[in-house]
Short mmCIF file of C-alpha atoms in Angstrom, two decimals:
data_model
loop_
_atom_site.label_atom_id
_atom_site.label_comp_id
_atom_site.label_asym_id
_atom_site.label_seq_id
_atom_site.Cartn_x
_atom_site.Cartn_y
_atom_site.Cartn_z
CA MET A 1 11.61 19.77 -28.39
CA ARG A 2 10.40 20.13 -24.82
CA THR A 3 10.60 17.61 -22.00
CA TYR A 4 7.74 16.75 -19.64
CA VAL A 5 7.00 14.44 -16.73
CA VAL A 6 3.34 13.52 -16.19
CA ALA A 7 2.50 11.88 -12.85
CA GLY A 8 -0.69 9.93 -13.38
CA GLY A 9 -0.05 9.96 -17.11
CA THR A 10 -1.47 6.53 -17.99
CA THR A 11 -5.14 7.48 -17.59
CA GLY A 12 -7.55 10.37 -17.91
CA MET A 13 -6.35 13.91 -18.43
CA GLY A 14 -2.75 13.02 -17.64
CA ASN A 15 -2.76 10.52 -20.49
CA GLY A 16 -4.45 13.02 -22.77
CA LEU A 17 -1.76 15.60 -22.08
CA ALA A 18 1.04 13.06 -22.48
CA ARG A 19 -0.28 11.89 -25.85
CA ARG A 20 -0.69 15.49 -27.04
CA PHE A 21 2.91 16.26 -26.04
CA LEU A 22 4.11 13.28 -28.05
CA ARG A 23 2.07 14.21 -31.11
CA ARG A 24 3.66 17.63 -31.25
CA GLY A 25 7.19 16.26 -30.97
CA ASP A 26 8.02 16.52 -27.28
CA ARG A 27 9.65 14.03 -24.88
CA VAL A 28 7.38 12.59 -22.19
CA THR A 29 7.88 10.39 -19.14
CA VAL A 30 4.63 9.16 -17.60
CA VAL A 31 4.38 7.77 -14.09
CA GLY A 32 1.69 5.30 -13.06
CA SER A 33 1.03 2.20 -10.98
CA ASP A 34 -0.41 -0.13 -13.64
CA PRO A 35 2.20 -1.77 -15.91
CA ALA A 36 -0.46 -2.77 -18.46
CA LYS A 37 -1.49 0.86 -18.89
CA GLY A 38 2.16 1.82 -19.10
CA ARG A 39 2.71 -0.67 -21.92
CA ARG A 40 -0.36 0.67 -23.68
CA PHE A 41 1.08 4.18 -23.53
CA LEU A 42 4.40 2.98 -24.95
CA ASP A 43 2.59 1.09 -27.72
CA GLU A 44 0.64 4.25 -28.59
CA ALA A 45 3.90 6.20 -28.66
CA ALA A 46 5.41 3.63 -31.02
CA GLY A 47 2.37 3.97 -33.27
CA LEU A 48 3.01 7.70 -33.44
CA GLY A 49 6.65 7.12 -34.33
CA ALA A 50 7.63 8.51 -30.93
CA ALA A 51 9.00 5.43 -29.18
CA ASP A 52 12.34 7.15 -28.59
CA ARG A 53 10.58 10.11 -26.93
CA ALA A 54 8.35 8.18 -24.51
CA ALA A 55 9.10 6.49 -21.20
CA PHE A 56 7.04 4.86 -18.47
CA LEU A 57 7.98 4.65 -14.80
CA ARG A 58 5.98 2.30 -12.64
CA ALA A 59 5.45 3.72 -9.15
CA ASP A 60 3.04 3.77 -6.24
CA LEU A 61 2.86 7.51 -5.69
CA THR A 62 1.25 7.10 -2.27
CA THR A 63 4.66 6.06 -0.91
CA VAL A 64 7.56 8.35 -0.17
CA ALA A 65 10.08 5.76 -1.39
CA ASP A 66 8.55 5.47 -4.87
CA ASN A 67 8.33 9.24 -5.27
CA ARG A 68 12.01 9.50 -4.41
CA ARG A 69 12.82 6.73 -6.87
CA VAL A 70 10.92 8.54 -9.62
CA ILE A 71 12.88 11.72 -8.88
CA ASP A 72 16.17 9.81 -9.07
CA GLU A 73 15.24 8.13 -12.36
CA VAL A 74 14.09 11.37 -13.98
CA ARG A 75 17.27 13.11 -12.86
CA ALA A 76 19.33 10.28 -14.34
CA ARG A 77 17.59 10.71 -17.72
CA HIS A 78 17.33 14.49 -18.03
CA SER A 79 19.29 17.63 -17.23
CA ALA A 80 16.29 19.93 -17.75
CA LEU A 81 12.49 19.82 -17.69
CA ASP A 82 9.96 22.16 -19.25
CA GLY A 83 7.00 20.91 -17.27
CA LEU A 84 5.88 18.68 -14.42
CA VAL A 85 2.21 17.73 -14.63
CA LEU A 86 0.58 16.38 -11.47
CA THR A 87 -2.67 14.56 -12.21
CA ALA A 88 -2.61 11.38 -10.08
CA MET A 89 -5.89 10.98 -8.18
CA ARG A 90 -7.73 8.07 -6.62
CA TYR A 91 -10.82 7.61 -4.49
CA PHE A 92 -10.37 5.45 -1.38
CA PRO A 93 -13.80 4.38 -0.02
CA ARG A 94 -12.14 2.97 3.10
CA ARG A 95 -9.22 4.43 4.99
CA VAL A 96 -5.83 3.19 3.78
CA GLU A 97 -2.66 4.03 5.68
CA THR A 98 0.55 4.14 3.67
CA PRO A 99 3.83 2.60 4.85
CA ASP A 100 4.89 6.14 5.81
CA GLY A 101 1.91 6.60 8.14
CA PHE A 102 -0.16 8.90 5.92
CA GLU A 103 -3.78 8.51 4.91
CA ALA A 104 -3.53 7.47 1.25
CA THR A 105 -5.55 10.34 -0.25
CA PHE A 106 -3.43 12.93 1.56
CA ALA A 107 -0.31 11.05 0.48
CA LEU A 108 -1.36 11.19 -3.18
CA TYR A 109 -2.78 14.72 -3.27
CA TYR A 110 -0.20 16.47 -1.09
CA VAL A 111 2.85 14.42 -0.14
CA SER A 112 3.56 13.05 -3.62
CA ARG A 113 3.09 16.43 -5.26
CA LEU A 114 5.27 18.10 -2.65
CA LEU A 115 8.09 15.60 -3.17
CA LEU A 116 7.97 15.62 -6.97
CA GLY A 117 7.75 19.39 -7.22
CA GLU A 118 10.58 20.06 -4.81
CA GLY A 119 12.71 17.16 -6.02
CA LEU A 120 12.60 18.24 -9.67
CA THR A 121 12.79 22.00 -9.18
CA ASP A 122 16.44 22.31 -10.21
CA LEU A 123 15.67 20.56 -13.52
CA LEU A 124 12.63 22.76 -14.09
CA GLU A 125 14.70 25.86 -13.51
CA GLN A 126 16.81 24.84 -16.52
CA GLY A 127 13.77 24.61 -18.80
CA ASP A 128 12.20 27.07 -21.20
CA ARG A 129 9.26 28.79 -19.45
CA PRO A 130 9.02 25.96 -16.90
CA MET A 131 5.73 25.20 -15.19
CA ILE A 132 4.31 22.82 -12.61
CA VAL A 133 0.70 22.00 -13.46
CA ASN A 134 -1.38 20.71 -10.56
CA LEU A 135 -4.83 19.42 -11.54
CA CYS A 136 -7.07 20.13 -8.58
CA GLY A 137 -10.30 21.75 -7.47
CA VAL A 138 -9.05 25.29 -7.01
CA GLY A 139 -11.96 27.65 -6.49
CA ILE A 140 -13.98 25.05 -4.59
CA THR A 141 -14.44 26.00 -0.94
CA SER A 142 -15.87 22.75 0.44
CA GLY A 143 -13.70 20.73 2.77
CA ALA A 144 -11.06 21.69 5.31
CA ILE A 145 -7.61 20.81 6.58
CA HIS A 146 -8.00 18.70 9.71
CA TRP A 147 -4.94 20.07 11.43
CA ASP A 148 -5.20 17.79 14.47
CA ASP A 149 -5.87 14.67 12.40
CA LEU A 150 -4.34 14.99 8.93
CA SER A 151 -4.45 11.21 8.52
CA LEU A 152 -8.17 11.11 9.39
CA ARG A 153 -7.89 8.35 11.95
CA GLU A 154 -11.16 9.59 13.46
CA GLY A 155 -14.32 9.73 11.35
CA TYR A 156 -12.84 8.80 7.98
CA GLY A 157 -14.92 9.22 4.84
CA GLY A 158 -13.80 8.97 1.22
CA ILE A 159 -15.33 12.31 0.24
CA LYS A 160 -13.99 13.95 3.40
CA ALA A 161 -10.51 12.72 2.48
CA MET A 162 -10.77 13.97 -1.09
CA LEU A 163 -11.96 17.39 0.03
CA GLN A 164 -9.09 17.69 2.49
CA GLY A 165 -6.72 16.59 -0.26
CA GLY A 166 -8.12 19.25 -2.56
CA ARG A 167 -7.67 22.03 -0.05
CA ALA A 168 -4.17 20.77 0.78
CA THR A 169 -3.00 20.69 -2.83
CA ASP A 170 -4.33 24.23 -3.35
CA LEU A 171 -2.13 25.35 -0.47
CA LEU A 172 0.83 23.47 -1.91
CA GLY A 173 0.90 25.77 -4.92
CA VAL A 174 0.94 28.83 -2.68
CA ALA A 175 3.75 27.41 -0.54
CA TYR A 176 5.84 26.39 -3.54
CA VAL A 177 6.02 29.92 -4.91
CA ALA A 178 6.63 31.41 -1.46
CA ASN A 179 9.50 29.02 -0.76
CA HIS A 180 11.15 29.60 -4.15
CA PRO A 181 10.97 33.41 -4.36
CA GLU A 182 13.82 33.72 -6.86
CA GLY A 183 12.65 30.86 -9.08
CA ARG A 184 11.49 30.96 -12.69
CA THR A 185 9.08 28.03 -12.44
CA ARG A 186 5.43 28.98 -12.53
CA TYR A 187 2.89 26.97 -10.56
CA LEU A 188 -0.54 26.46 -12.16
CA LEU A 189 -3.45 25.28 -10.04
CA HIS A 190 -6.05 24.19 -12.57
CA HIS A 191 -9.63 23.07 -12.08
CA PRO A 192 -10.63 21.36 -15.35
CA GLY A 193 -14.32 21.02 -14.55
CA PHE A 194 -16.34 17.83 -14.89
CA THR A 195 -14.39 15.64 -17.31
CA ASP A 196 -15.06 12.14 -18.59
CA SER A 197 -11.67 10.80 -17.46
CA GLY A 198 -12.68 7.33 -16.27
CA THR A 199 -14.06 5.69 -13.16
CA GLY A 200 -11.37 3.10 -12.53
CA SER A 201 -10.94 3.75 -8.80
CA LEU A 202 -14.67 3.60 -8.01
CA ARG A 203 -16.81 0.66 -6.95
CA GLN A 204 -20.38 -0.15 -7.88
CA PRO A 205 -22.90 1.40 -7.78
CA ALA A 206 -20.97 4.69 -7.68
CA LYS A 207 -18.96 3.64 -10.75
CA ALA A 208 -22.07 3.09 -12.88
CA ILE A 209 -23.75 6.28 -11.65
CA LEU A 210 -20.72 8.49 -12.31
CA GLY A 211 -20.13 6.80 -15.66
CA LEU A 212 -23.68 7.65 -16.76
CA LEU A 213 -23.37 11.24 -15.52
CA ALA A 214 -20.07 11.59 -17.36
CA LYS A 215 -21.65 10.45 -20.63
CA LEU A 216 -24.49 12.91 -20.20
CA PHE A 217 -22.75 16.00 -18.80
CA ALA A 218 -18.94 15.73 -18.75
CA GLN A 219 -16.68 17.24 -21.34
CA PRO A 220 -14.20 14.97 -23.12
CA VAL A 221 -10.56 14.84 -22.10
CA GLU A 222 -9.39 16.49 -25.33
CA LYS A 223 -11.52 19.53 -24.58
CA SER A 224 -10.51 19.72 -20.91
CA ILE A 225 -6.79 19.66 -21.61
CA GLN A 226 -6.79 22.48 -24.17
CA PRO A 227 -6.88 25.37 -21.65
CA ILE A 228 -3.93 23.78 -19.82
CA LEU A 229 -1.91 23.48 -23.02
CA ASP A 230 -2.68 27.09 -23.92
CA LEU A 231 -1.53 28.29 -20.49
CA MET A 232 1.65 26.23 -20.67
CA ASP A 233 2.50 27.46 -24.17
CA ASP A 234 1.68 31.11 -23.51
CA PRO A 235 1.75 31.64 -19.74
CA PRO A 236 0.42 34.88 -18.26
CA ALA A 237 2.48 37.01 -15.92
CA GLY A 238 2.94 35.84 -12.36
CA ARG A 239 4.41 32.83 -10.62
CA LEU A 240 1.22 31.47 -9.01
CA LEU A 241 -1.64 30.93 -11.44
CA ALA A 242 -5.11 29.70 -10.49
CA TYR A 243 -7.66 28.84 -13.17
CA ASP A 244 -11.10 27.31 -13.36
CA ARG A 245 -11.01 26.05 -16.94
CA ARG A 246 -10.19 29.26 -18.87
CA ASN A 247 -11.21 31.64 -16.10
CA PRO A 248 -8.48 33.15 -13.91
CA LEU A 249 -9.15 33.06 -10.18
CA PRO A 250 -7.83 35.56 -7.65
CA THR A 251 -4.92 34.22 -5.64
CA SER A 252 -6.40 36.06 -2.66
CA LEU A 253 -9.06 33.34 -2.24
CA PRO A 254 -9.41 32.17 1.39
CA THR A 255 -8.51 28.64 0.23
CA LEU A 256 -5.15 30.01 -0.92
CA ASP A 257 -4.22 31.55 2.42
CA PRO A 258 -0.42 32.00 2.62
CA ALA A 259 -0.24 31.41 6.38
CA ALA A 260 -2.12 28.12 6.12
CA ALA A 261 0.00 27.13 3.13
CA GLN A 262 3.23 27.68 5.03
CA ARG A 263 1.86 25.93 8.12
CA LEU A 264 1.09 22.79 6.12
CA TYR A 265 4.39 22.95 4.24
CA ASP A 266 6.28 23.21 7.52
CA ARG A 267 4.47 20.12 8.79
CA ALA A 268 5.78 18.13 5.83
CA ARG A 269 9.12 19.74 4.94
CA HIS A 270 11.06 17.08 6.88
CA LEU A 271 10.06 14.62 4.13
CA LEU A 272 12.34 16.46 1.75
CA THR A 273 15.28 14.98 3.67
CA PRO A 274 16.03 11.40 2.55
CA GLY A 275 15.46 8.81 5.27
CA SER A 276 12.75 10.80 7.06
CA ARG A 277 9.27 9.47 7.82
CA ALA A 278 5.87 10.88 8.72
#
């Protein structure tokens, strides 16, 4: 029996992975912001006869405090983890600033994933073939890190924020491996492709348009998660893995630049100390 934490595990691909883990006999803790979706997950687990192997933690992963609370609660429950799956995403059409002073997309795509990955590393190192799985857009080159305005106080746009978040979370994988050179935990950056994983964070008319496109062109969640499961169960050599669906990507991509990765990590490493702020 393996043990997993899935951040963003109440919807979309995160939920698909969590349910698959349960069906094959593993323990799963999902993290999400909606208690109704959390209850639905627990009800589904009970229906599978897996109520004792499922847990839900309610958290707003855009805040540093809730990420730290999740880390504390997971550590209180488990002495080892086999996988941490990072899938939480949300589109913010208007700029939202978190209580910590971050733009919300950056907080969700980078800060949360930084905190959870670093905060649970010692548990992962006790697992069997441990892996952090970061669902992202690795291989995409659009977007940039706005080094002088990470919180996008000037010229905010929802797509601009998501593209910056995507490039930032790519760099996070590079920095994680570089800053844990003796570790066993692999870090998988995975681009699942266009997946019909829901449109809950969108507003009309974008919600209706994307929903129609998803029905016509997107692959179902169950198909999108299979390459991830295969890579987790039989990981290739190397600590940093980058995949577009089933296709390996070179870690020498310009969007995976080690110097930029360390620069961004150094900008945020103070958050790893309790009591610190942006």
